[in-house]
PDB file of C-alpha atoms in Angstrom:
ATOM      1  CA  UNK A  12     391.346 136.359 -44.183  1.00 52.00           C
ATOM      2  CA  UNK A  13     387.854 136.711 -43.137  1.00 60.00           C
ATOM      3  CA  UNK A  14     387.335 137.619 -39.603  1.00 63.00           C
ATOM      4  CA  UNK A  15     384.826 135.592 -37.639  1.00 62.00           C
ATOM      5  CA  UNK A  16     381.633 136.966 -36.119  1.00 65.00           C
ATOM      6  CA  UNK A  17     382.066 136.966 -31.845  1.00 62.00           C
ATOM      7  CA  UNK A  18     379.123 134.689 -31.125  1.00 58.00           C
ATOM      8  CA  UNK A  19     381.088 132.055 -33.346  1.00 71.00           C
ATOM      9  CA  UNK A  20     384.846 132.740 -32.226  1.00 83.00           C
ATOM     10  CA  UNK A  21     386.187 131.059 -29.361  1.00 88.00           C
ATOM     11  CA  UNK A  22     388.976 133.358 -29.832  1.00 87.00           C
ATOM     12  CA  UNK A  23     386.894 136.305 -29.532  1.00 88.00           C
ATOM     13  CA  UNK A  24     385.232 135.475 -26.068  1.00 89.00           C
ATOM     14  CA  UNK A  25     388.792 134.156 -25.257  1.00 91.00           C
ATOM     15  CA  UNK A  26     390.309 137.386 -25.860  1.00 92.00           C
ATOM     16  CA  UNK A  27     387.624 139.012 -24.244  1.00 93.00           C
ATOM     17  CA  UNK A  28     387.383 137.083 -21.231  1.00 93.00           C
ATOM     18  CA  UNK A  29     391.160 138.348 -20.493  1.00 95.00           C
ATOM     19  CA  UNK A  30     390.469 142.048 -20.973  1.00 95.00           C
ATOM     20  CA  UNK A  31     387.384 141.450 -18.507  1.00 94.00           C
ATOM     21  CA  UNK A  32     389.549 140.097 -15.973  1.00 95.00           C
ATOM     22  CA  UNK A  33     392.519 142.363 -16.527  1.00 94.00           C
ATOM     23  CA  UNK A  34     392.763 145.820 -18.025  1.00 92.00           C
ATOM     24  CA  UNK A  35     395.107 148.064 -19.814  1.00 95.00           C
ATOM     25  CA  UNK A  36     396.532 144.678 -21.665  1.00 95.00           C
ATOM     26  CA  UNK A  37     399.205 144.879 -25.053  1.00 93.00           C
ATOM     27  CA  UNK A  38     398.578 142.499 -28.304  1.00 92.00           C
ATOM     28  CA  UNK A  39     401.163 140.497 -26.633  1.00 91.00           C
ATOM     29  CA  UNK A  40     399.760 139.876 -23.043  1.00 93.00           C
ATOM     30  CA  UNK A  41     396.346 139.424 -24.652  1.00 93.00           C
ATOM     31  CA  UNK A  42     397.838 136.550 -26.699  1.00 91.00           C
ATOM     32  CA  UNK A  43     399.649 135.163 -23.994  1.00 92.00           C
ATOM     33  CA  UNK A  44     396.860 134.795 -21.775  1.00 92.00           C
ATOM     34  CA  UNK A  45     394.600 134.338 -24.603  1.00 91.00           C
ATOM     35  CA  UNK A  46     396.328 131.929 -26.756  1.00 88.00           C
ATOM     36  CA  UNK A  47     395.951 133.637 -29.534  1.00 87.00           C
ATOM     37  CA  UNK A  48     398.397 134.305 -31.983  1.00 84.00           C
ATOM     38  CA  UNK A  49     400.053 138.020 -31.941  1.00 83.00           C
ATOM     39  CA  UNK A  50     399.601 138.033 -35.778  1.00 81.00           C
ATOM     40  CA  UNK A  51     396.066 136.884 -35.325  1.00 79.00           C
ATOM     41  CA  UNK A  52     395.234 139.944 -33.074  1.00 80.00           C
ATOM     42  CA  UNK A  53     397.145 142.561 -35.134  1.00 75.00           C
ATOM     43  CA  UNK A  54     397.606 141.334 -38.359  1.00 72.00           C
ATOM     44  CA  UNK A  55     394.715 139.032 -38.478  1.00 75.00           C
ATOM     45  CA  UNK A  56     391.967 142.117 -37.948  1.00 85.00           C
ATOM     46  CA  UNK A  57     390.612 140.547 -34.718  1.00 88.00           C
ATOM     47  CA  UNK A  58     392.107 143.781 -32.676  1.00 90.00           C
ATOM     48  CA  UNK A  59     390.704 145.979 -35.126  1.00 88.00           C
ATOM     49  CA  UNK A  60     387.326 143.909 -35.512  1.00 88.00           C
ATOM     50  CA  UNK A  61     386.709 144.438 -31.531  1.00 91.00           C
ATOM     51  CA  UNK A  62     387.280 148.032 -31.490  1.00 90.00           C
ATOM     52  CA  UNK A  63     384.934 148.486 -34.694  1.00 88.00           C
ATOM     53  CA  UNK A  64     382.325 146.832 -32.333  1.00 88.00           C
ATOM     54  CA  UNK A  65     383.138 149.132 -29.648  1.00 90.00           C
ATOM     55  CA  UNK A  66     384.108 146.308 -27.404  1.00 91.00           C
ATOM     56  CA  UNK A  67     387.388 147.424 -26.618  1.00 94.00           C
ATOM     57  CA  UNK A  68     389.074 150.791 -26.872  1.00 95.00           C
ATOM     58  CA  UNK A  69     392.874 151.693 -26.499  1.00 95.00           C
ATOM     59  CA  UNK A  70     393.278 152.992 -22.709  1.00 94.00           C
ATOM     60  CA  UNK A  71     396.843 154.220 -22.193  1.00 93.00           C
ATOM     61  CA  UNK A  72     400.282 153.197 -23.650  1.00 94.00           C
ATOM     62  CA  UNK A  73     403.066 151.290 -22.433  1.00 90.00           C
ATOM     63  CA  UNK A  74     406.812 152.217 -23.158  1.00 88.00           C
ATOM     64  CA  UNK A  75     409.028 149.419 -24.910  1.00 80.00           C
ATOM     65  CA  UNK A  76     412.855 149.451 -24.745  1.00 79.00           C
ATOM     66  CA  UNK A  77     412.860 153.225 -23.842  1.00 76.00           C
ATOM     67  CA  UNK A  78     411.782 153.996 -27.553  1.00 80.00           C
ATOM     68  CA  UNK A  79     408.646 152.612 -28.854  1.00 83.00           C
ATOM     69  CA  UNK A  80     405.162 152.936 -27.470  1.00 90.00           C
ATOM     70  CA  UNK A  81     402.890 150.007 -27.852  1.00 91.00           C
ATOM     71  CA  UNK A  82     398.759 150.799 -27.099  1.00 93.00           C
ATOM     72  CA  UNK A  83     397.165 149.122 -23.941  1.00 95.00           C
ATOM     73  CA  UNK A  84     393.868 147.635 -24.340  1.00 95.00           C
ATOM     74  CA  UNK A  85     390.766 147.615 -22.326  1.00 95.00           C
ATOM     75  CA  UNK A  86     387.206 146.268 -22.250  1.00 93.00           C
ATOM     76  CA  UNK A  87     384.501 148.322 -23.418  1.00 89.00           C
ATOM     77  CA  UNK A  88     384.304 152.091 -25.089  1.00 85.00           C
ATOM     78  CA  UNK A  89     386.673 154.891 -24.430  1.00 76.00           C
ATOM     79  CA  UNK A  90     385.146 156.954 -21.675  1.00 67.00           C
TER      80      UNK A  90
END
């Protein structure tokens, strides 16, 4: 699956968009709010794409069911 450039992606400026209004987001708020599919973002390479840019950067993580951590996403490089 080829990944599309950000300038072409309405996806990519959708995704974005979200983290620029709200921070410290999971792969599944970001598609949510997004509309993006959760496989698109993870297994798709888009997450991965964006942080190879350096235009977002993992800022904290969030607990799930008491066991599992999953990362929390933000908008722009890792301070």
């Amino acid at each position: 699956m080829k990944i599309p450039e950000l300038v072409s992606s309405p996806a990519m400026r959708r995704i974005l968009g979200v983290l620029e209004k709200k921070p410290n987001m999971s792969v599944a708020d970001i598609s949510a709010e997004a509309f993006v599919g959760v496989s698109t973002l993870a297994c798709g390479g888009y997450i991965a794409a964006l942080k190879r840019q350096q235009l977002i950067y993992v800022s904290g993580w969030r607990k799930v069911k008491g066991r599992f951590a999953t990362p929390l996403y933000c908008l722009g490089q890792a301070e």
